[in-house]
Coordinates of C-alpha atoms in Angstrom, one line a residue:
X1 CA 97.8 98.4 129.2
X2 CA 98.5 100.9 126.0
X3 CA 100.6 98.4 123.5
X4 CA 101.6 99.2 119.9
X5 CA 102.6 96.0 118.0
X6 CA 102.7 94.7 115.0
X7 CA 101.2 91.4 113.3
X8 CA 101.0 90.5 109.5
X9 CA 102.6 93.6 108.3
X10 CA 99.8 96.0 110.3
X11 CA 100.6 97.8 113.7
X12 CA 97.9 96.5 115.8
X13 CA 97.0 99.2 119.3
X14 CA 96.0 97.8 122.0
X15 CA 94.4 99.6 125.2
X16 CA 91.2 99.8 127.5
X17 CA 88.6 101.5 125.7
X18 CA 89.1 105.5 126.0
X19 CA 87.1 107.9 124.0
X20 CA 90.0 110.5 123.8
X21 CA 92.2 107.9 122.5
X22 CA 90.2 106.7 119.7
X23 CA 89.5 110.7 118.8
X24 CA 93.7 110.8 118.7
X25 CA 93.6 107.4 116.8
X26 CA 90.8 109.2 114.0
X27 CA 93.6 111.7 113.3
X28 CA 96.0 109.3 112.1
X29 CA 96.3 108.9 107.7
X30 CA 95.6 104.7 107.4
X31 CA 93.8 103.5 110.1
X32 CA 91.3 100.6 110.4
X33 CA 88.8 99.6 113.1
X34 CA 88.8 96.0 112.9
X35 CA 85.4 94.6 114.0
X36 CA 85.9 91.2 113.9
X37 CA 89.4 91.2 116.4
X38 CA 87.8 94.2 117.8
X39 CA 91.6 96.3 117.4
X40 CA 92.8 99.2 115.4
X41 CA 95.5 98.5 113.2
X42 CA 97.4 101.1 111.1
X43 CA 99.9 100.5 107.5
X44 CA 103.3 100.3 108.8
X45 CA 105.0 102.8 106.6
X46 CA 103.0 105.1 108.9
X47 CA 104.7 103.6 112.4
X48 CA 107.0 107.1 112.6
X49 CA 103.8 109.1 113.3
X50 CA 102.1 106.4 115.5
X51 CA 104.7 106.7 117.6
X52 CA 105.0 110.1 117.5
X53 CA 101.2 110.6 118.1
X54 CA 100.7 107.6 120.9
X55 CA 104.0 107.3 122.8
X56 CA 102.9 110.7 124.8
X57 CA 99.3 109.1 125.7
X58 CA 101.7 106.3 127.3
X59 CA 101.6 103.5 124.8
X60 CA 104.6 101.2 125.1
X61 CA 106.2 100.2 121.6
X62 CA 106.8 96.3 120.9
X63 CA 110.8 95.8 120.2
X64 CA 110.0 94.8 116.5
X65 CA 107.9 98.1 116.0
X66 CA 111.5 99.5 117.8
X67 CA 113.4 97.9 115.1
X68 CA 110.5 99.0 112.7
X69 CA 111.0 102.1 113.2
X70 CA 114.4 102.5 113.2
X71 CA 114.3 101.2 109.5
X72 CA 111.8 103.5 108.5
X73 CA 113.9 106.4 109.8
X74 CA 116.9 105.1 108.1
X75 CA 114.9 104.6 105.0
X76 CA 113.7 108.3 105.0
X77 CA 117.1 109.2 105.6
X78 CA 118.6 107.3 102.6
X79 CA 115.8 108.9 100.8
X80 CA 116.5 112.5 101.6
X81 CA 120.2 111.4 100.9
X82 CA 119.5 110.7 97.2
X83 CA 117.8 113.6 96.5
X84 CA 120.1 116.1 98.2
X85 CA 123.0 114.2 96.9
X86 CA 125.0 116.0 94.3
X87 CA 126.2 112.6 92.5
X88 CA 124.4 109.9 92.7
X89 CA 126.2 106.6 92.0
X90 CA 124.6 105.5 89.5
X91 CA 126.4 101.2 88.2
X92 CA 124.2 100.8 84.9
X93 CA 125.5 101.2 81.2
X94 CA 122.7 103.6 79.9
X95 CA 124.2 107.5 79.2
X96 CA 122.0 109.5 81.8
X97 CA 122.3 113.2 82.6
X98 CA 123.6 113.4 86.3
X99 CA 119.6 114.3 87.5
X100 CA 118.4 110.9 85.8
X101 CA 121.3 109.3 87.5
X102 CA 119.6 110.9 91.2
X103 CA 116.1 109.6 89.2
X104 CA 117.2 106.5 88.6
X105 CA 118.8 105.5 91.9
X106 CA 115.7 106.7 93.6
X107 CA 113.9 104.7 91.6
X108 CA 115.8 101.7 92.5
X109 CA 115.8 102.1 96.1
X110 CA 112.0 102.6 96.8
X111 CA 109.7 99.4 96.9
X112 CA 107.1 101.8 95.6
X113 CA 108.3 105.4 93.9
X114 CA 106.5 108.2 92.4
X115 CA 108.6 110.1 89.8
X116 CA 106.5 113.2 89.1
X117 CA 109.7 115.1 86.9
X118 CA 108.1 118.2 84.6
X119 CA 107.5 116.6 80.8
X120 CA 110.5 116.7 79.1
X121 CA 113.4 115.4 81.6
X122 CA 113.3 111.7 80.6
X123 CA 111.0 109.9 82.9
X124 CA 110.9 106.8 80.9
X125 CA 114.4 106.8 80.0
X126 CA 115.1 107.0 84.1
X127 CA 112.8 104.1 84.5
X128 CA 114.5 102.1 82.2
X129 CA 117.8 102.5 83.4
X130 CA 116.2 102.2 87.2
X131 CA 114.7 98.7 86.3
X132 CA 117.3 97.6 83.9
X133 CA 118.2 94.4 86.2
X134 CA 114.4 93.6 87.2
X135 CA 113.8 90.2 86.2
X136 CA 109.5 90.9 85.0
X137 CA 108.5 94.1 84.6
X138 CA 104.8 94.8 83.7
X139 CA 104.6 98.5 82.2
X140 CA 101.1 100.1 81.9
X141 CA 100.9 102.8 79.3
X142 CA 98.6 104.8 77.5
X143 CA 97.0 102.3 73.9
X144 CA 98.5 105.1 71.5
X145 CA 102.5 105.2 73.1
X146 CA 102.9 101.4 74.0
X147 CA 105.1 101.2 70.5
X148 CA 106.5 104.3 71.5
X149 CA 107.6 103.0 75.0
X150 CA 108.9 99.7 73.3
X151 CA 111.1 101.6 70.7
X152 CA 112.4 103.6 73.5
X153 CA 113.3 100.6 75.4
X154 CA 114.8 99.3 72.8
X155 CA 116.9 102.5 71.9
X156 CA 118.6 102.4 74.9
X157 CA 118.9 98.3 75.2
X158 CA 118.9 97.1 71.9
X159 CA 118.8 93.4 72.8
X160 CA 116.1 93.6 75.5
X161 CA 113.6 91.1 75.3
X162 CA 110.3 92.8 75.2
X163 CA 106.7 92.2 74.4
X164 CA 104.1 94.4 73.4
X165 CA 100.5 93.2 74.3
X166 CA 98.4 94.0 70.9
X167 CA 95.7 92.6 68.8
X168 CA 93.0 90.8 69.0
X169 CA 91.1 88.6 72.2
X170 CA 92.9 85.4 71.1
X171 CA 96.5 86.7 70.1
X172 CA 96.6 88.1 73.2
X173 CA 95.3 85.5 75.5
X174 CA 98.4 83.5 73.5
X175 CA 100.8 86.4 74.1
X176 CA 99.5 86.5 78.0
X177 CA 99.8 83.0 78.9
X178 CA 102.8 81.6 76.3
X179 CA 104.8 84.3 75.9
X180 CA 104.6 87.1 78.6
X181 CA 107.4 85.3 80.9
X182 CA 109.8 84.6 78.2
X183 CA 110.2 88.2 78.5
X184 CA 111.9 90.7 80.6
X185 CA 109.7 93.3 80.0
X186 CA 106.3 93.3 79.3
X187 CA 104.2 96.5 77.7
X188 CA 100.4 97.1 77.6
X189 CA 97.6 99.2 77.8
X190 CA 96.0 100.4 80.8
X191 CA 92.2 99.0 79.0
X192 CA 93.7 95.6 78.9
X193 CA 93.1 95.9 82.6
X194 CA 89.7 95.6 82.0
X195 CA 89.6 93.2 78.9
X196 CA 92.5 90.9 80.0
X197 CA 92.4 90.9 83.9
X198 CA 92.5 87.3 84.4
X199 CA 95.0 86.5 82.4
X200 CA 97.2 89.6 83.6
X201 CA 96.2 88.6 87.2
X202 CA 97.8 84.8 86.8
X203 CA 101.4 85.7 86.7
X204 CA 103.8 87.4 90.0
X205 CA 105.2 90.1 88.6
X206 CA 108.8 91.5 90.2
X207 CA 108.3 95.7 89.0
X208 CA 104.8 96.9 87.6
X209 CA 105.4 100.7 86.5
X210 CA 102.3 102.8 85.5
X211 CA 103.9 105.8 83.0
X212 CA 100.8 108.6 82.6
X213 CA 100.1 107.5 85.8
X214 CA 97.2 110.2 85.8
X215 CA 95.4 107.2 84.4
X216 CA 94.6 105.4 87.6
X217 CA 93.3 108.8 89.6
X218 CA 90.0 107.9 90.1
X219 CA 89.7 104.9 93.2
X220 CA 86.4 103.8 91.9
X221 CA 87.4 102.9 88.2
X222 CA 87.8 99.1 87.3
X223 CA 91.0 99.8 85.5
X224 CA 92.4 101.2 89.1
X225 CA 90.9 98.3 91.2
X226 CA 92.1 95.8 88.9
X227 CA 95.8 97.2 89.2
X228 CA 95.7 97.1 92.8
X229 CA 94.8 93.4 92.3
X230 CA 98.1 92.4 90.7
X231 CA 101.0 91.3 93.0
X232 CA 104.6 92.5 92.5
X233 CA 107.2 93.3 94.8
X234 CA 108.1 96.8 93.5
X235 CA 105.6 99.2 92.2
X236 CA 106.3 102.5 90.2
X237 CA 104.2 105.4 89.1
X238 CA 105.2 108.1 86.3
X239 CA 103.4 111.3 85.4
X240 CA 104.5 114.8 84.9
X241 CA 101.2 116.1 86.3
X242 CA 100.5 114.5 89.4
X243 CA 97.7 116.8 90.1
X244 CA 96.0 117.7 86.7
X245 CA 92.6 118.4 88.6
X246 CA 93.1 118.6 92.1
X247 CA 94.5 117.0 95.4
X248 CA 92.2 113.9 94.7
X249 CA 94.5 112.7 91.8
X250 CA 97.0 112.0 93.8
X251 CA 95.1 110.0 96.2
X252 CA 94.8 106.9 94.2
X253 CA 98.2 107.1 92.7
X254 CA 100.0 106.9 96.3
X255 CA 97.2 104.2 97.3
X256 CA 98.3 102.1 94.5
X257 CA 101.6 102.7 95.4
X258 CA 101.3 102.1 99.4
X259 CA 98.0 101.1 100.1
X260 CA 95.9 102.5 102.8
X261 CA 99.0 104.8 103.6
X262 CA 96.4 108.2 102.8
X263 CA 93.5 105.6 104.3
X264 CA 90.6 105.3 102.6
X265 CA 89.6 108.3 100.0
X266 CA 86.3 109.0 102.7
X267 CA 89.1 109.5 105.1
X268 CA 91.1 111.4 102.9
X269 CA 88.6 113.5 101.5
X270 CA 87.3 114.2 105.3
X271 CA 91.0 115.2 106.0
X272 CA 92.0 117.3 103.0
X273 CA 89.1 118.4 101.1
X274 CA 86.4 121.0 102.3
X275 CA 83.6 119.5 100.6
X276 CA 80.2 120.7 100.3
X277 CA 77.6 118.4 101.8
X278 CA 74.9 119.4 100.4
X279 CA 76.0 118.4 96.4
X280 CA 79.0 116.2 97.7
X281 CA 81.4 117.7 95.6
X282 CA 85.0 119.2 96.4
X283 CA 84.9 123.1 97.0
X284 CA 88.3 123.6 98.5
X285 CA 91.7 121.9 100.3
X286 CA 93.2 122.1 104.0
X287 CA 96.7 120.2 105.7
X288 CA 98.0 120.8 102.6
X289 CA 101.6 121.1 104.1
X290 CA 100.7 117.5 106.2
X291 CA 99.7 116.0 103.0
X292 CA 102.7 117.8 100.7
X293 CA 105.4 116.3 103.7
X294 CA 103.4 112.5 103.1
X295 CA 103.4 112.7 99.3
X296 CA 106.7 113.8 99.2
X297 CA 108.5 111.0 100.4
X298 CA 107.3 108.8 98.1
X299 CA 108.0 111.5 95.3
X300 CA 110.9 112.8 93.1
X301 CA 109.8 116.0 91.2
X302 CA 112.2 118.5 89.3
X303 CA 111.5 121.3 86.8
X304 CA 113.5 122.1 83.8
X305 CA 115.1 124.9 85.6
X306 CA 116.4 122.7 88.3
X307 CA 118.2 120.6 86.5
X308 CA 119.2 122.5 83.3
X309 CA 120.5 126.1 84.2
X310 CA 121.4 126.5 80.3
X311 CA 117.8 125.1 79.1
X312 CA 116.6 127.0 76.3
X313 CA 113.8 129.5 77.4
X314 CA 110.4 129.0 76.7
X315 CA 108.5 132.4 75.5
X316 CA 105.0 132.4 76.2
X317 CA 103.5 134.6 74.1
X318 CA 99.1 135.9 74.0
X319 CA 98.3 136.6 70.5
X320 CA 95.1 139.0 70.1
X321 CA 93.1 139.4 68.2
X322 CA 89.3 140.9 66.7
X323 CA 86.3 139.0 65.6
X324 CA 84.9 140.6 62.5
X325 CA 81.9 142.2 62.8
X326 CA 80.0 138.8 61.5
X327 CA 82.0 136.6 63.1
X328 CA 80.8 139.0 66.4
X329 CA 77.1 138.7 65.6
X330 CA 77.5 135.0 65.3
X331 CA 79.4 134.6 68.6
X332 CA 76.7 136.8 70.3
X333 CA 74.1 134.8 68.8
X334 CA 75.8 131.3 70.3
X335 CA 76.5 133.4 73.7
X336 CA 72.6 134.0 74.0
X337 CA 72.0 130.2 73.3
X338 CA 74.2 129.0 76.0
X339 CA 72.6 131.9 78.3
X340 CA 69.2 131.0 77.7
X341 CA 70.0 127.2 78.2
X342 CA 71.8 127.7 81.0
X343 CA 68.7 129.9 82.8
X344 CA 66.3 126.9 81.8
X345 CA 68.5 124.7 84.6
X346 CA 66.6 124.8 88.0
X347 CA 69.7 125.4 89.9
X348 CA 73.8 125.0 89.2
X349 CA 74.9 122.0 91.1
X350 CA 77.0 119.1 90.6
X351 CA 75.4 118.1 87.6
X352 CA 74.8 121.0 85.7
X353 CA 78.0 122.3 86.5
X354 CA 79.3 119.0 84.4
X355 CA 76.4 120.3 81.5
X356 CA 77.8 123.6 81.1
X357 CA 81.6 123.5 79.6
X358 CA 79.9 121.0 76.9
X359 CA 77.3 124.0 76.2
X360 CA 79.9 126.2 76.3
X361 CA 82.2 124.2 73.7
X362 CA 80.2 126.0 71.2
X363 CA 81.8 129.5 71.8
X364 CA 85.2 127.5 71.5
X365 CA 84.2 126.1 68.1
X366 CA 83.0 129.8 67.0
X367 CA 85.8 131.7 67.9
X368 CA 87.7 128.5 65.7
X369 CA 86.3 128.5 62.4
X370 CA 82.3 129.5 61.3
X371 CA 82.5 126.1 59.5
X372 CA 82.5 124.2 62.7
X373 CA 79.0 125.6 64.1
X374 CA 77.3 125.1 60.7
X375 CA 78.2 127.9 58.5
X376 CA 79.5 125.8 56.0
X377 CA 80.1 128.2 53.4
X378 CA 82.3 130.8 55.0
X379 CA 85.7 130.5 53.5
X380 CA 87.1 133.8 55.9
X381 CA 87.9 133.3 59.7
X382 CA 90.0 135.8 61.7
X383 CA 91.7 133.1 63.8
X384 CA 93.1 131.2 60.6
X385 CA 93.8 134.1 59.1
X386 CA 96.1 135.4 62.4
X387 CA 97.9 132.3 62.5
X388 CA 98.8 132.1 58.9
X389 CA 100.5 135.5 59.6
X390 CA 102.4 133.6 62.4
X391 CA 102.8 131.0 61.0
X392 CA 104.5 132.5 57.3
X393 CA 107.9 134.1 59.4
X394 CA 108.0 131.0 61.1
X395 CA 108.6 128.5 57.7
X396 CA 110.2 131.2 55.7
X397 CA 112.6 131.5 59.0
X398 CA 113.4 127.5 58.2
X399 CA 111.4 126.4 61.3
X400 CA 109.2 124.1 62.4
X401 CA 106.0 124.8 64.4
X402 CA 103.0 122.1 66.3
X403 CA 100.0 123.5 66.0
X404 CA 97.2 121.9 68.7
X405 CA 93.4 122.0 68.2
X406 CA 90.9 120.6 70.7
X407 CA 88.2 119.8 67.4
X408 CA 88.9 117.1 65.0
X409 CA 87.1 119.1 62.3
X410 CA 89.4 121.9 62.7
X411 CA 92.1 119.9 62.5
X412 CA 91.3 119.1 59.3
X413 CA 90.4 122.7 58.1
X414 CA 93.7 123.5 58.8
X415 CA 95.4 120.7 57.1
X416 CA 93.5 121.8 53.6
X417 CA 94.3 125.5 54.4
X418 CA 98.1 124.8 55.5
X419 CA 98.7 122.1 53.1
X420 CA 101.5 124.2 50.9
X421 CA 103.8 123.6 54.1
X422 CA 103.1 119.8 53.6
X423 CA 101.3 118.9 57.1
X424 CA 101.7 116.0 59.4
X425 CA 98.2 115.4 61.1
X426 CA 97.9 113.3 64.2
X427 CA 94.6 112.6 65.7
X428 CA 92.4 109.8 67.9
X429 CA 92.0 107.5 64.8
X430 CA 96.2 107.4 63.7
X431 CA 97.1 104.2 65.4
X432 CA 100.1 104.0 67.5
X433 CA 102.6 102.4 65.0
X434 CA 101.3 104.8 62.1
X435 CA 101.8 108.2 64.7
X436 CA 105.3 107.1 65.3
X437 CA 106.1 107.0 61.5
X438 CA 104.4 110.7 61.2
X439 CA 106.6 111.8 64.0
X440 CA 109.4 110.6 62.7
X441 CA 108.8 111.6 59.2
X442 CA 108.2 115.8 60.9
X443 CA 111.3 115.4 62.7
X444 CA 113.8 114.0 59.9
X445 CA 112.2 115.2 56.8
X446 CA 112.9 118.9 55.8
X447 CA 109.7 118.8 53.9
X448 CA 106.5 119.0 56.7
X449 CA 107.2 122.1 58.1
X450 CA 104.6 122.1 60.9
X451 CA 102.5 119.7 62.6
X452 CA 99.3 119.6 63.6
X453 CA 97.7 117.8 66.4
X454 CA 94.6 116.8 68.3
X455 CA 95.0 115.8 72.4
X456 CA 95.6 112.8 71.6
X457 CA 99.1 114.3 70.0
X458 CA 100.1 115.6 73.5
X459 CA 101.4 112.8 75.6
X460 CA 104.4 110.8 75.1
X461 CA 105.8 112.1 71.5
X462 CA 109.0 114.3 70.9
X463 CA 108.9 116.5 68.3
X464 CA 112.1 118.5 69.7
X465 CA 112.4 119.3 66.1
X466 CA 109.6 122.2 66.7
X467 CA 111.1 125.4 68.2
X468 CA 107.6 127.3 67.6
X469 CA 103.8 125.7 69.0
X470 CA 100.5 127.3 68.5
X471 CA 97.6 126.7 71.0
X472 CA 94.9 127.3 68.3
X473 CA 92.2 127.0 71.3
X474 CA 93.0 126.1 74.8
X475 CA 91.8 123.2 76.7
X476 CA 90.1 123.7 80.0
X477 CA 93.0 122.2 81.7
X478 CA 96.8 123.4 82.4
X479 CA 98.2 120.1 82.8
X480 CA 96.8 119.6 79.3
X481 CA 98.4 123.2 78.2
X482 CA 101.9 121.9 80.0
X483 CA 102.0 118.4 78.2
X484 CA 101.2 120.2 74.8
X485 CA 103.8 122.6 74.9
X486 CA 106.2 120.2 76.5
X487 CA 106.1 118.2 73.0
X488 CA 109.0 120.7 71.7
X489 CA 110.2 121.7 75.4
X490 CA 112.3 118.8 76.6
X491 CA 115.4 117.2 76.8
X492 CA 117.4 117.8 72.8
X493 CA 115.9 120.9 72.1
X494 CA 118.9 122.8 71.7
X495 CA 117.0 126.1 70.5
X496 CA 114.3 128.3 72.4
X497 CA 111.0 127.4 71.6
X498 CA 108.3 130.2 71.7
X499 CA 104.2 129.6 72.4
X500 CA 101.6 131.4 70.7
X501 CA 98.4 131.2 72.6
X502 CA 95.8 132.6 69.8
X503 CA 93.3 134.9 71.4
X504 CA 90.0 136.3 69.9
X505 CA 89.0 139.7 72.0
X506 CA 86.1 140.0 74.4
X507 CA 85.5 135.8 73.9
X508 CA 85.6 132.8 75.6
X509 CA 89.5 132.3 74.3
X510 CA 90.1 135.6 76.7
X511 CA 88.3 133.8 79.7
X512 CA 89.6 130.3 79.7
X513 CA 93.4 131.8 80.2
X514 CA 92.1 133.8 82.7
X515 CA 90.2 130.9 84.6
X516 CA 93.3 128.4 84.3
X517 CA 95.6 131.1 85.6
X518 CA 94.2 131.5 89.1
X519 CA 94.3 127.7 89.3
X520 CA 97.6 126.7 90.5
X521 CA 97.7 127.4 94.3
X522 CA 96.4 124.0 95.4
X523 CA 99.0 122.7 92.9
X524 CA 101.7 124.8 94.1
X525 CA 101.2 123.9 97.9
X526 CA 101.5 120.5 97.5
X527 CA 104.4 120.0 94.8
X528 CA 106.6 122.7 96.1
X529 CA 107.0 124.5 92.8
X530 CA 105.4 127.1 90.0
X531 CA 104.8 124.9 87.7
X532 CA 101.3 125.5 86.1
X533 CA 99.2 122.6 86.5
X534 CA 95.7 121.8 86.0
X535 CA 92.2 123.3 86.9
X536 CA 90.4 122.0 89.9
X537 CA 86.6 122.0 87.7
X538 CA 84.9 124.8 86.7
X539 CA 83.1 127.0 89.3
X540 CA 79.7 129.1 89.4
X541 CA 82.1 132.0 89.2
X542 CA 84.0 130.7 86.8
X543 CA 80.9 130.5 84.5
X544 CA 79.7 133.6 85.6
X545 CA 83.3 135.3 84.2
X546 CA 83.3 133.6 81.0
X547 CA 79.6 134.4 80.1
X548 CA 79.4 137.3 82.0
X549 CA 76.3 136.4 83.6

């Protein structure tokens, strides 16, 4: 007898034991050999393909996985309904754009939603209006934008009843267990998973959303274990990168979503990654259209050009330029460093291949400033010099401009070399209430004409006030790139902003734009779109391009 059933929320198989069965069985995303009731079972959101797979090997279907079914298929079809639609009914109070409205609906219908919408288009604002009658909500969010996320709440519902989880052990053990269910929604950080687990763990929670859901990519972290730990009946994830390195982001983030849906990440990997067994690590991607059709039902993604056809144009612009002839020498001199360290490794695997971009930050700091790889008293650099010449159209123009920096130390070059146009600095030690009061004093005072900004600047702030941002280096990754520009490129920017990549000839500046633009075909495949997301690690041949090996 070939039976599919179901028992405890799992569709249990059962049949006489049949090696070409079991190899069908393998090829199903989910499923479990249970050794102790000696059965298969298999997550129920997956009972459309079980059926699909099994039915033609003569398995008969239980009436409740029937009915199971039917649901799911209605489900999928209410689904595609929303997204398709043209006007989505949307019965809140909060002033959303008709694609929020299709965001927010979506949102509401799915037990568990991913809402992967470029940076820019309002994800949060969505999510409020999605979860506006959701009696707990638990909202995860990066330490630096959980005031952010609370004004924004607040913006749109100014009488909401929110907490925001800060300060020390025993203020927060006190806000935890006296004060978290008093109200409707609850804000914290994602390390307060780690630090406050036990306390975060005693209370049912009705929505838990994760916004820079990025955060819980890797299966194997504590943060992302505990999270799966916590009950709640609706669970939603937010990122405008969904991939920022590869495939395996994803992963976790639908796992946390519907567990066991993708099975475990040794099946997944074994399914969708081409992996090199002899260093273990990820070389490539297959069933990418299998695993684009599962992610996407769980998934809402739009771009800017989607949903605005009159959204002002972003100008992407490569700035070049020439090393002087001692800036050159020293750059050489650095090159030959990294060359001769890089010969002393016995071989490039794994963990060399991890060694190397730290090595290699050197060449970025050169091609920066002198100052920052010891020359201490050289007062001329090429780069600084280009972008003052950008820069001085710009401000006289009445404009505003971000400028981003990967190095802390440059940051603050820049801020004594730009201070006539009265900078705004943000970087990792502003805390999160004093960064919102710099953003808001860049965006209503006249006075600050530019910004400038660290990573820790490019999630989660608007500065639509900005028509002009300057990539004064580039970070290995384009998801990085994307959230950096997208600052100035979202939703209230009535103006088109322009991007000034800044360049230095024959360098390491040249390369890196080079490497990251051959890296969004795995990205592409999977989310259906252009959009330029982030690089999948840095390859032999990657190295051997930048250094010219």
């Amino acid at each position: 007898m070939k039976h599919i059933g179901i028992f405890n929320d799992k569709i249990i198989l059962t049949f006489r034991f049949d090696p070409a069965i079991v190899a069908t069985i393998r090829k199903i995303d989910g499923r479990v050999w249970n050794a102790k009731d000696k059965r298969w079972e298999l997550p129920k959101e997956n009972v459309v393909e079980v059926l699909a797979t099994l039915v033609p090997l003569g398995f008969t279907a239980s009436l409740d996985v029937i009915k199971l079914k039917e649901r799911e298929e209605k489900e999928l079809a209410a689904i595609q309904d929303i997204k398709q639609a043209k006007d989505a009914k949307y019965e809140g109070t909060l002033p959303l754009y008709d694609f929020q409205r299709k965001g927010a609906m979506f949102l509401k219908q799915m037990p568990h939603a991913l809402l992967g919408d470029v940076p820019g288009l309002g994800k949060t604002l969505q999510t409020i209006a999605a979860t506006e009658t959701d009696v707990h909500v638990l909202l995860f969010t990066m330490n630096t934008l959980k005031f952010t996320t609370a004004d924004e709440v607040k913006k749109w519902i100014p009488n909401e009843r929110i907490l925001v989880i800060d300060g020390d052990k025993k203020h927060r053990a006190e806000q935890w267990t006296l004060h978290a269910i008093k109200n409707r929604v609850v804000v914290a950080n994602y390390e307060l998973l780690v630090h406050d687990f036990d306390l975060i763990r005693q209370h049912e929670w009705h929505t838990i959303v994760c916004d820079e859901a990025t955060r819980i990519s890797n299966p194997d972290a504590i943060t992302t274990r505990n999270l799966k730990l916590l009950r709640s009946h609706k669970r939603v994830a937010l990122t405008g990168t969904p991939i920022s390195n590869s495939p395996d982001d994803i992963y976790s983030i639908i796992d946390w979503l519907v567990p066991k849906y993708l099975g475990t990440f040794y099946q997944f990997r074994d399914k969708y990654c081409v992996v090199d067994e002899r260093f273990n690590n990820v070389i490539g991607y297959k069933n990418m259209d299998e695993l684009s059709k599962k992610v996407d039902r769980f998934m809402l993604r739009r771009t800017k050009e989607e949903v605005f056809t009159d959204f002002p144009p972003k100008t992407i612009e490569n700035v070049v330029f020439h090393l002087s002839v001692d800036e050159r020498k020293l750059y050489n001199s650095i090159k030959e460093q990294v060359l001769e360290e890089i010969r002393t490794l016995s071989e490039l695997d794994t963990r060399t291949l991890g060694i190397i971009p730290v090595k290699m930050l050197r060449l970025k700091q050169c091609t920066d400033h002198p100052r920052l790889v010891g020359i201490k008293d050289e007062k001329t650099c090429s780069k600084l010099d280009t972008l003052k010449s950008l820069l001085k159209p710009v401000i006289d123009s009445g404009e505003k401009a971000i400028i981003f920096t990967q190095f802390a130390e440059m940051l603050y070059i820049l801020a004594e070399e730009l201070k006539d146009y009265r900078p705004v600095t943000i970087y990792g030690d502003v805390d999160s209430v004093d960064r919102m009061k710099r953003v808001k004093e860049f965006n209503d005072d006249p006075k600050p004409r530019i910004i400038i900004m660290t990573e820790a600047g490019a999630y989660g702030l608007n500065m639509q006030s900005a028509s002009y941002v300057v990539h004064y280096d580039a970070p290995w990754s384009i998801a990085k790139l994307m959230q950096r520009e997208d600052r100035a490129h979202r939703i209230g920017q009535n103006k088109p902003v322009t991007v000034y990549n800044l360049i230095a000839k024959d360098t390491i500046d040249e390369y890196i734009l080079k490497v990251l633009s051959r890296k969004n075909k795995v990205s592409v495949d999977i989310l259906k779109d252009a959009e330029r997301l982030g690089e999948q690690g840095l390859s032999k041949e990657d190295i051997d391009e930048i250094l010219r090996l």
